[in-house]
Amino acid sequence: MISVRGLSVGHTDRVLLQGADFDVEQGDVFVILGGSGCGKSTLLRHLIGLETPRAGSIHIAGIGAPRLRGTAPEYGVMFQSGALFGSLTVGENVAFALQEWTDLPEPAIDAIVKAKLALVGLEGAEDKLPAEISGGMKKRAAIARAMAFEPNLLFLDEPSAGLDPVSAAQLDDLIMVLNRALGLTVVMVTHELPSILKVGKNCIMLDKETRSIIARGDPRELGRTSDDPRVRQFFAREAA
Amino acid sequence: MTFPSVAKIELNDGGLEPFGDGSPESFGGRGPESFGDRIALSMRAPNRFRWLLGGDGDQLTITLGGTFSIDEAAALWRRVSEALESRRKPASVRIDLSDVGSMDGACMALLVHLRTEYGKRRVQCEICGGSPELRGLLDLHGRRRLRLRSRRKATDAVEQVGVATIGVFSAVVHVLDFFGELVLAAFTALRVPRSLNLRDVGLTMERAGADAVPIVLLINFLTGFVMAFQSGAQLERFGANIFVADLVGLAMVRELGPLMTAIIVCGRSGAAFAAELGTMKVSEEVDALRTLGILPLRYLVLPRVLGLMLVAPALTLLADAIGIFGGVLVAAVSLDVTPAAFMTELRQVMVPWDVISGLIKSVVFSGTLGIIACQRGLATSGGAEGVGRQTTSAVVISLFSLILLDAFFTVFFGALTS
């Protein structure tokens, strides 16, 4: 589904990751993890197409850069804070891409919006403004918006960040349902260990010091089998 | 030498402090110690702390006792400052916490600061003693420093000028890039009208146009009023009262009506656009738009710029009319020029091009303001502070551009009509 070769990413004055190679298979729940400041979210932004790599290539379903060319969305994205459009209701947020890119009549769009909100447990919240709902609800609404155009691929940036344990667990369950029931490929950035171990099928771990991928594989195995002390420390939640 | 258990004495610096038992033992057997020529005192009072100096040879021992909380932090800080300012430089310092009952993080932070400052002066400083809780608190406040990458700043004047020049060119390139993409978006909207976000065009026309009418009327009325008042006094000296109509009328329609309206639009709508788009940028809403296949310039910028350009002529005409009315009022009341005479004179001197040129200016001004404000908004980074910075930048650059454009039009129209 996603093929990354020789990727270098960073900001204007520094490199965060260099020479990265990895693949995301269809149907995977792929987790990008690592300590704070190691470039997880920056890597995700490059995969989405919001930023241009310094070097290397990213192909999604065989299509390379540039993406986000002002065409119909090929994949869904949920940003860390939800990034719902504040002047639109939850329903209007979810309907946005459908109104822009389809010729569906309004009643059909309404029906799809209701179904998407029901999928994420927000049925009845169509007329609420983003300022009127909680952080967890915003994230679920953002997932509903990302799902509205029936993508095969979903990018999630820190889905559990800032949520209480119950809401975080509910969001993890939702991700698992989307993956298993709909066959959705999920790429997520997180450093929440419970989420990683619960939903992750495959992962890469980034390291700030070496600016490289220092581990890859099943997150449930890595913590036990890795020879790298940094990896074991991360999974054991130990201070350096 | 002993001191009374409770008494007040005047310190060398004129300060008054209550103190308690200050036996010689508290001074390590060496008698009174000076903090930079002042006598160190033992302070004991309910809920106050003890700061006792002692030591042998080149080692200074600071024995602390009592309760340390945020209420005592100011007094503790004075002791810490005095120790650091003291001319005496020991070879080593030992801070003993054995007699400390409790201490909060603020006071511990001050002791860690004292240790750090001694370290910078190559004086070995050790904090010892104390309960396991105090040791834990000390570990918490004396952790490894975060290694931050320092940004190298330009040092000499030449380098600063160079960096600033590159910054200006870079900003110009960004603006030209932005303008080019906006023109492309406009052509796309012409080809596919459905792609234009008409809802935001209407909203912009309402907020920048209809909602701005009261303030446009007020400010331009006052502008015409003041101009007639000031010029009338001079014209009256030469018996040329009637020419107040020429002055106010032509100045309003050619210059002040478009300019004052543009300034009002800049302050109201320009700042609002920059803040709105800047907030959307920092909250990732602009990124979310892109992931939904929507180009921000087409969806966010074009409707706002178009809305401003559509309402500008209407606002300017209103401004011209009310400004002239202000002049009519002053002329009638204080210059003995009747409204009929005023308007007759105005009709004689004013030609359609005077009004048309003013309207052309107003459209160009508004379009420019809109582009600058939106560009600044979409260039925002750095949270709330960034939004404030770009909003200010949008207003300042817009005002500067207005004056520049006005000067250009003055010369251009002047050449056209000559």
XYZ file of C-alpha atoms in Angstrom:
658
model
C 0.000 0.000 0.000
C 2.713 2.450 0.993
C 6.291 2.174 -0.118
C 8.993 4.446 1.285
C 12.536 4.410 -0.012
C 15.557 6.427 1.085
C 13.373 9.028 2.769
C 14.914 12.027 4.477
C 12.640 14.441 6.283
C 13.129 17.482 8.422
C 12.747 21.220 8.656
C 14.668 23.918 6.824
C 17.605 23.866 9.180
C 17.753 20.266 10.422
C 17.220 16.688 9.395
C 14.986 14.572 11.616
C 15.127 11.278 9.741
C 17.342 10.093 6.941
C 17.560 7.115 4.643
C 14.307 5.566 5.868
C 12.951 2.491 4.075
C 9.718 0.799 5.050
C 6.520 -0.642 3.616
C 2.968 -0.638 4.853
C 0.942 -3.605 3.665
C -2.723 -3.459 2.859
C -4.882 -4.133 5.888
C -2.077 -3.267 8.287
C -2.338 -1.184 11.432
C 1.058 0.437 11.191
C 2.349 2.442 14.121
C 5.088 5.045 13.958
C 6.495 5.391 17.435
C 9.396 6.936 19.242
C 10.292 9.518 21.838
C 9.274 13.161 21.752
C 10.949 15.183 19.031
C 12.119 12.205 16.964
C 10.083 13.235 13.906
C 7.017 10.987 14.077
C 4.480 13.668 13.196
C 6.835 15.185 10.625
C 7.159 11.765 8.952
C 3.373 11.427 8.967
C 2.970 14.853 7.346
C 5.348 13.750 4.597
C 3.427 10.505 4.048
C 0.176 12.491 3.809
C 1.772 14.881 1.327
C 1.621 18.048 3.381
C 5.395 18.458 3.148
C 7.996 17.628 0.540
C 10.829 15.244 1.479
C 14.415 16.412 1.387
C 15.296 13.140 -0.346
C 13.784 9.786 -1.218
C 10.353 8.723 -2.419
C 6.938 7.870 -1.068
C 4.470 5.872 -3.138
C 0.914 5.280 -2.037
C -0.924 2.688 -4.116
C 1.714 3.201 -6.755
C 1.296 6.971 -6.950
C 4.190 9.168 -6.053
C 4.550 12.864 -5.287
C 3.058 15.401 -5.574
C -0.153 14.505 -3.774
C -2.915 16.770 -2.466
C -3.288 18.348 -5.883
C -6.790 19.615 -5.286
C -8.433 16.386 -6.402
C -10.842 14.084 -4.596
C -9.315 12.685 -1.401
C -7.570 9.330 -1.801
C -7.159 8.697 1.899
C -8.505 10.002 5.168
C -6.567 11.981 7.750
C -7.320 12.644 11.390
C -5.188 15.390 12.911
C -4.118 15.471 16.511
C -6.608 18.079 17.644
C -9.275 16.902 15.229
C -8.965 20.069 13.124
C -12.723 20.304 12.627
C -13.829 23.457 10.816
C -15.044 25.672 13.623
C -17.709 27.522 11.679
C -19.399 24.305 10.495
C -21.450 21.855 12.514
C -20.258 18.307 13.071
C -22.624 17.114 10.343
C -21.403 19.772 7.919
C -17.800 18.811 8.661
C -18.489 15.174 7.817
C -20.479 16.131 4.707
C -17.806 18.517 3.430
C -15.933 16.213 1.048
C -19.178 14.636 -0.187
C -20.633 18.038 -1.085
C -17.439 19.110 -2.773
C -16.627 15.992 -4.762
C -19.885 14.211 -5.473
C -23.185 15.009 -7.152
C -25.143 13.310 -4.405
C -28.371 15.085 -3.430
C -28.574 16.535 0.052
C -30.822 13.810 1.507
C -28.323 11.158 0.376
C -25.451 13.096 1.906
C -27.430 13.453 5.143
C -27.984 9.708 5.251
C -24.279 9.014 4.744
C -23.343 11.562 7.418
C -25.731 9.949 9.901
C -24.245 6.540 9.169
C -20.670 7.758 9.567
C -21.466 9.465 12.847
C -23.215 6.322 14.078
C -20.093 4.344 13.143
C -18.021 6.470 15.512
C -20.655 6.653 18.214
C -21.756 10.232 17.596
C -25.256 9.718 16.268
C -27.385 12.755 17.112
C -24.436 15.159 17.225
C -24.885 16.411 13.643
C -26.039 19.875 14.655
C -23.427 20.518 17.318
C -20.624 22.948 16.676
C -17.072 21.722 17.387
C -16.812 24.140 20.312
C -19.781 22.402 21.922
C -18.323 18.896 22.056
C -15.544 17.300 24.096
C -12.025 16.505 22.920
C -12.780 12.814 22.506
C -15.918 13.575 20.532
C -13.969 15.950 18.283
C -11.506 13.202 17.471
C -14.289 10.768 16.668
C -16.008 13.389 14.519
C -12.696 13.927 12.744
C -12.457 10.189 12.041
C -16.015 10.257 10.694
C -15.012 13.124 8.387
C -11.916 11.235 7.283
C -14.061 8.156 6.555
C -16.789 9.999 4.639
C -15.191 9.437 1.246
C -14.705 5.698 1.851
C -10.921 5.664 1.850
C -8.862 2.461 1.934
C -6.191 4.194 3.959
C -6.450 6.227 7.128
C -3.751 8.371 8.733
C -4.128 9.158 12.430
C -1.937 11.646 14.269
C -1.832 10.894 17.992
C -5.440 9.692 18.204
C -5.343 9.083 21.967
C -3.414 12.176 22.989
C -5.195 14.153 25.665
C -7.946 11.607 26.199
C -8.925 9.919 29.429
C -8.217 6.169 29.560
C -11.826 5.196 28.863
C -12.133 7.481 25.826
C -8.713 6.314 24.611
C -9.784 2.686 24.895
C -12.994 3.443 22.998
C -10.999 5.066 20.224
C -8.666 2.048 20.079
C -11.679 -0.235 19.750
C -13.011 1.948 16.936
C -9.709 1.709 15.078
C -9.747 -2.058 15.413
C -13.314 -2.252 14.133
C -12.468 -0.062 11.117
C -9.465 -2.231 10.370
C -11.110 -5.631 10.778
C -14.636 -4.961 9.553
C -13.800 -2.606 6.691
C -10.316 -3.806 5.826
C -8.981 -0.295 6.314
C -5.230 0.205 6.332
C -4.305 2.454 9.245
C -1.094 4.376 9.751
C -0.909 6.058 13.125
C 1.546 8.079 15.108
C 1.401 7.561 18.825
C 3.482 7.015 21.882
C 0.642 5.680 23.993
C 1.867 2.178 24.879
C -1.566 0.715 25.663
C -2.785 1.783 22.195
C 0.351 0.533 20.489
C 0.087 -2.875 22.072
C -3.657 -3.143 21.595
C -4.119 -2.106 17.982
C -0.680 -2.139 16.360
C 0.156 -5.023 14.030
C 3.383 -3.579 12.715
C 5.555 -0.678 13.704
C 8.717 1.294 13.205
C 10.497 3.070 16.004
C 12.345 6.302 15.275
C 15.319 7.551 17.227
C 16.134 11.225 17.683
C 19.867 10.801 18.214
C 20.651 8.580 15.238
C 17.854 10.083 13.066
C 16.973 6.634 11.831
C 14.630 3.703 12.293
C 16.040 1.612 15.109
C 13.399 -1.095 15.295
C 10.598 -2.542 13.236
C 8.138 -5.373 13.591
C 5.259 -6.485 15.758
C 5.132 -4.083 18.734
C 4.008 -6.877 21.029
C 7.223 -8.760 20.282
C 9.667 -5.883 20.092
C 9.629 -5.001 23.739
C 10.584 -8.573 24.696
C 12.903 -9.586 21.912
C 14.787 -6.464 20.865
C 18.495 -6.259 21.638
C 18.411 -2.494 21.545
C 18.236 -1.040 25.077
C 16.458 2.067 23.772
C 13.647 -0.112 22.421
C 13.357 -2.141 25.598
C 13.422 1.059 27.662
C 10.580 2.545 25.567
C 8.350 -0.487 25.938
C 9.177 -0.927 29.610
C 8.423 2.791 30.218
C 11.748 3.234 31.948
C 13.584 6.531 32.366
C 16.912 6.797 30.567
C 28.529 36.782 72.657
C 24.856 35.937 73.033
C 21.754 37.782 71.976
C 18.332 38.096 73.660
C 15.915 35.411 72.595
C 13.402 37.903 71.274
C 14.487 41.418 70.409
C 14.819 43.759 67.564
C 18.042 45.397 66.519
C 18.859 47.712 63.745
C 20.987 46.112 61.073
C 23.795 47.969 59.327
C 21.615 48.418 56.273
C 18.826 50.017 58.310
C 16.517 47.014 58.038
C 14.604 45.703 61.012
C 14.240 41.993 61.537
C 13.055 39.969 64.478
C 15.491 37.264 65.443
C 15.882 34.525 67.971
C 18.728 32.680 69.651
C 22.030 33.494 68.016
C 24.555 31.670 70.163
C 28.208 31.634 69.189
C 27.921 27.908 68.383
C 25.743 28.828 65.452
C 28.736 30.618 63.993
C 30.982 27.576 64.175
C 32.900 28.995 67.083
C 34.260 31.872 65.019
C 31.984 34.584 66.324
C 29.741 36.743 64.170
C 30.129 36.124 60.455
C 29.662 38.860 57.847
C 27.548 38.605 54.746
C 29.469 41.130 52.859
C 30.225 43.173 55.996
C 26.924 42.486 57.755
C 26.355 40.258 60.751
C 24.744 36.867 60.051
C 21.775 36.337 62.329
C 19.948 33.315 63.465
C 16.241 33.689 62.906
C 13.849 31.569 64.796
C 10.169 32.258 64.921
C 7.117 30.081 64.495
C 7.022 28.808 60.887
C 10.290 30.547 59.981
C 13.466 28.871 58.958
C 16.992 28.841 60.273
C 19.989 29.687 58.126
C 23.163 29.152 60.054
C 26.642 29.727 58.740
C 29.689 27.893 59.974
C 32.627 25.888 58.826
C 36.327 25.350 59.185
C 39.053 26.931 57.145
C 37.966 27.246 53.551
C 34.848 25.159 53.896
C 31.587 26.977 54.427
C 28.744 25.064 56.029
C 25.197 26.336 55.675
C 22.926 24.546 58.135
C 19.245 24.874 57.411
C 16.438 24.095 59.791
C 12.739 24.542 60.203
C 9.991 24.706 57.646
C 10.507 26.004 54.142
C 7.482 26.881 52.074
C 6.651 29.406 49.358
C 5.962 31.947 52.123
C 9.594 31.736 53.168
C 10.953 31.735 49.619
C 11.543 35.501 49.474
C 13.520 35.478 52.727
C 15.452 32.395 51.575
C 16.246 34.109 48.295
C 17.738 37.057 50.209
C 20.007 34.645 52.083
C 21.001 32.890 48.857
C 21.735 36.238 47.165
C 23.782 37.439 50.118
C 25.831 34.235 50.072
C 26.537 34.635 46.370
C 27.384 38.326 46.699
C 29.722 37.737 49.616
C 33.318 38.639 48.924
C 34.414 35.538 50.715
C 34.971 32.659 48.298
C 35.220 29.334 50.084
C 36.922 26.347 48.522
C 33.858 24.222 49.181
C 30.349 24.631 50.494
C 28.199 22.142 52.334
C 24.456 22.753 52.664
C 23.112 20.568 55.469
C 19.402 19.710 55.412
C 19.465 17.402 58.428
C 17.463 19.759 60.591
C 14.894 20.671 57.945
C 11.377 19.643 58.858
C 9.822 20.141 55.444
C 10.597 21.950 52.233
C 8.620 22.632 49.100
C 9.792 22.694 45.506
C 10.192 26.464 45.308
C 12.670 26.591 48.184
C 14.499 23.497 46.943
C 14.843 25.189 43.548
C 16.562 28.154 45.216
C 19.053 25.854 46.919
C 19.725 24.065 43.624
C 20.297 27.508 42.087
C 22.820 28.278 44.860
C 24.602 24.999 44.147
C 24.654 25.706 40.420
C 26.006 29.230 40.869
C 28.777 27.987 43.158
C 29.563 25.363 40.538
C 29.974 28.068 37.883
C 32.533 29.740 40.179
C 34.331 26.421 40.561
C 33.343 26.153 44.201
C 32.387 22.601 45.076
C 28.949 22.653 46.628
C 27.183 19.677 48.153
C 23.643 19.438 49.496
C 23.575 16.715 52.137
C 21.388 15.323 54.877
C 17.640 15.436 54.928
C 14.867 12.886 54.914
C 14.320 10.515 51.957
C 11.495 12.800 50.818
C 13.859 15.795 50.771
C 16.469 13.796 48.854
C 13.775 12.831 46.338
C 12.754 16.468 45.992
C 16.382 17.413 45.445
C 16.726 14.770 42.709
C 13.614 16.106 41.021
C 14.924 19.661 40.896
C 18.481 18.864 40.046
C 17.823 16.734 36.959
C 19.845 16.551 33.828
C 19.453 19.656 31.696
C 17.622 19.469 28.426
C 20.052 19.723 25.551
C 18.637 22.468 23.381
C 19.954 23.278 20.024
C 21.019 26.920 20.147
C 20.107 28.972 17.141
C 23.050 30.903 15.940
C 22.225 34.585 15.647
C 23.819 36.922 13.189
C 26.603 38.768 14.935
C 28.045 41.690 13.036
C 26.200 44.400 11.146
C 27.090 43.068 7.690
C 25.753 39.636 8.525
C 22.586 41.127 9.990
C 22.002 43.206 6.871
C 22.593 40.103 4.775
C 20.139 37.994 6.777
C 17.546 40.769 6.665
C 17.973 41.182 2.893
C 17.549 37.462 2.320
C 14.467 37.612 4.524
C 12.972 40.445 2.471
C 13.641 38.666 -0.835
C 12.222 35.460 0.570
C 9.081 37.306 1.693
C 8.722 38.934 -1.740
C 9.057 35.521 -3.420
C 6.388 34.098 -1.113
C 4.022 36.972 -1.881
C 4.567 36.681 -5.644
C 4.097 32.907 -5.393
C 0.895 33.495 -3.453
C -0.368 36.057 -5.957
C 0.387 33.731 -8.859
C -1.485 30.828 -7.261
C -4.391 33.157 -6.539
C -4.590 34.212 -10.183
C -4.622 30.528 -11.192
C -7.364 29.854 -8.664
C -9.342 32.782 -10.093
C -9.081 31.374 -13.621
C -10.214 27.972 -12.333
C -13.192 29.630 -10.679
C -14.044 31.363 -13.968
C -13.912 28.056 -15.832
C -15.784 26.130 -13.157
C -18.000 28.634 -11.318
C -19.321 25.852 -9.088
C -15.867 25.558 -7.569
C -16.122 29.044 -6.081
C -17.106 29.184 -2.437
C -19.989 31.613 -2.940
C -21.117 31.267 0.655
C -17.967 32.975 1.907
C -18.242 35.674 -0.794
C -21.666 36.579 0.567
C -20.469 36.426 4.179
C -17.512 38.682 3.389
C -19.746 41.195 1.602
C -22.026 41.289 4.614
C -19.270 41.634 7.218
C -16.903 43.909 5.282
C -19.655 45.844 3.529
C -22.998 46.071 5.274
C -21.572 45.858 8.784
C -18.979 48.538 8.002
C -21.488 51.144 6.782
C -22.001 52.911 10.133
C -18.307 53.442 10.759
C -17.630 54.412 7.141
C -20.368 57.017 7.333
C -19.182 58.395 10.650
C -15.502 58.668 9.789
C -16.016 60.122 6.331
C -18.617 62.598 7.576
C -16.077 63.815 10.111
C -13.376 63.901 7.439
C -15.470 66.171 5.198
C -16.566 68.208 8.193
C -13.021 68.826 9.442
C -11.669 69.532 5.983
C -14.377 72.158 5.324
C -13.850 73.662 8.741
C -10.090 73.978 8.419
C -10.044 75.150 4.817
C -13.040 77.444 5.257
C -11.198 79.628 7.735
C -8.470 80.304 5.176
C -10.798 80.692 2.203
C -12.927 83.219 4.086
C -9.884 85.533 4.435
C -9.806 85.856 0.648
C -13.573 85.958 0.177
C -13.372 82.606 -1.594
C -15.875 80.755 0.559
C -17.554 79.067 -2.377
C -14.371 77.179 -3.231
C -14.868 75.048 -0.156
C -17.135 72.999 -2.422
C -14.296 72.389 -4.887
C -11.873 71.478 -2.163
C -14.071 69.142 -0.166
C -15.817 67.606 -3.155
C -12.765 66.838 -5.259
C -10.616 65.748 -2.320
C -13.305 63.352 -1.107
C -14.097 61.674 -4.414
C -10.563 61.539 -5.764
C -8.544 60.753 -2.637
C -10.024 60.716 0.818
C -13.164 58.716 0.171
C -11.297 55.714 -1.315
C -8.369 56.022 1.085
C -10.330 56.395 4.327
C -12.640 53.566 3.280
C -9.671 51.341 2.530
C -8.112 52.144 5.900
C -11.360 51.224 7.647
C -11.576 47.988 5.666
C -7.946 47.253 6.534
C -8.539 47.686 10.231
C -11.822 45.797 10.321
C -11.616 43.125 7.711
C -7.909 42.822 6.994
C -7.068 42.121 10.608
C -10.034 39.741 10.879
C -8.952 37.770 7.804
C -5.376 37.451 9.009
C -6.485 36.335 12.465
C -9.117 33.933 11.139
C -6.848 32.245 8.609
C -3.940 32.286 11.036
C -6.007 30.488 13.656
C -7.119 27.959 11.061
C -3.481 27.436 10.090
C -2.215 26.789 13.616
C -5.139 24.484 14.429
C -4.401 22.404 11.284
C -7.764 23.245 9.678
C -5.940 24.445 6.558
C -4.085 21.117 6.393
C -7.389 19.303 6.862
C -8.815 21.237 3.888
C -5.887 20.113 1.743
C -6.380 16.484 2.729
C -10.007 16.787 1.627
C -8.817 17.874 -1.815
C -9.624 21.564 -1.310
C -7.016 24.126 -2.225
C -6.942 26.788 0.529
C -6.437 29.646 -1.917
C -9.547 28.792 -3.862
C -11.723 28.016 -0.853
C -10.538 30.548 1.701
C -8.686 33.392 -0.012
C -10.498 33.983 -3.286
C -13.963 34.480 -1.738
C -12.592 36.975 0.761
C -10.678 39.008 -1.802
C -13.607 38.931 -4.205
C -16.047 39.940 -1.506
C -13.932 42.950 -0.555
C -13.534 44.060 -4.166
C -17.287 43.825 -4.746
C -18.276 45.979 -1.772
C -15.503 48.550 -2.153
C -17.227 50.735 -4.783
C -20.453 50.865 -2.797
C -18.687 51.774 0.417
C -16.619 54.412 -1.388
C -19.662 56.050 -2.948
C -21.279 56.227 0.475
C -18.056 57.694 1.871
C -17.920 60.332 -0.868
C -21.527 61.335 -0.354
C -21.372 61.619 3.417
C -18.029 63.448 3.278
C -19.481 66.008 0.894
C -22.528 66.303 3.186
C -20.178 67.116 6.066
C -18.701 69.885 3.950
C -22.160 71.176 2.995
C -23.062 71.381 6.668
C -20.014 73.436 7.634
C -20.352 75.654 4.575
C -24.006 76.399 5.370
C -23.451 77.057 9.063
C -20.213 79.007 9.116
C -19.355 80.118 5.567
C -22.689 81.420 4.319
C -22.657 79.011 1.415
C -26.058 77.495 0.912
C -26.383 73.804 0.033
C -27.740 74.732 -3.376
C -24.760 76.978 -4.085
C -22.408 74.295 -2.809
C -23.839 71.636 -5.126
C -23.964 74.007 -8.112
C -20.276 74.793 -7.689
C -19.486 71.106 -7.254
C -21.319 70.168 -10.448
C -19.290 72.738 -12.329
C -15.896 71.442 -11.270
C -16.415 67.731 -10.920
C -16.252 65.423 -13.929
C -17.259 61.735 -14.040
C -13.624 60.693 -14.202
C -13.091 62.120 -10.712
C -15.591 59.634 -9.297
C -14.540 56.760 -11.558
C -10.860 57.131 -10.688
C -11.788 57.030 -7.013
C -13.797 53.853 -7.512
C -10.952 52.198 -9.443
C -8.630 53.034 -6.571
C -11.055 51.604 -4.025
C -11.297 48.279 -5.878
C -7.516 47.982 -6.198
C -7.002 49.013 -2.566
C -9.478 46.442 -1.299
C -8.095 43.656 -3.450
C -4.578 44.408 -2.264
C -5.635 44.505 1.379
C -7.415 41.201 1.040
C -4.450 39.495 -0.595
C -1.968 40.781 1.975
C -4.187 39.863 4.940
C -4.880 36.350 3.658
C -1.240 35.752 2.770
C -0.148 36.787 6.244
C -2.803 34.592 7.802
C -1.773 31.498 5.846
C 1.881 32.158 6.688
C 1.162 31.959 10.419
C 3.056 29.584 12.649
C 3.812 29.425 16.342
C 0.419 29.349 18.039
C -1.435 32.329 19.465
C 1.644 34.531 19.476
C 2.132 33.838 15.786
C -1.476 34.773 15.034
C -1.024 38.107 16.814
C 2.240 38.768 15.027
C 0.854 38.055 11.567
C -2.294 40.081 12.233
C -0.183 43.091 13.165
C 2.045 42.478 10.160
C -0.988 42.306 7.872
C -2.294 45.677 9.045
C 1.086 47.413 8.893
C 2.006 46.068 5.451
C -1.487 46.867 4.167
C -1.350 50.479 5.338
C 2.078 50.909 3.827
C 0.880 49.399 0.555
C -2.159 51.688 0.507
C -0.015 54.792 0.683
C 2.323 53.405 -1.963
C -0.558 52.571 -4.299
C -2.179 55.942 -3.709
C 1.026 57.680 -4.703
C 1.257 55.486 -7.786
C -2.310 56.274 -8.824
C -1.799 59.986 -8.247
C 1.083 59.993 -10.696
C -0.551 57.546 -13.091
C -3.903 59.310 -13.301
C -2.166 62.621 -13.424
C -0.200 61.499 -16.471
C -3.352 60.003 -18.011
C -5.357 63.187 -17.769
C -2.624 65.632 -18.666
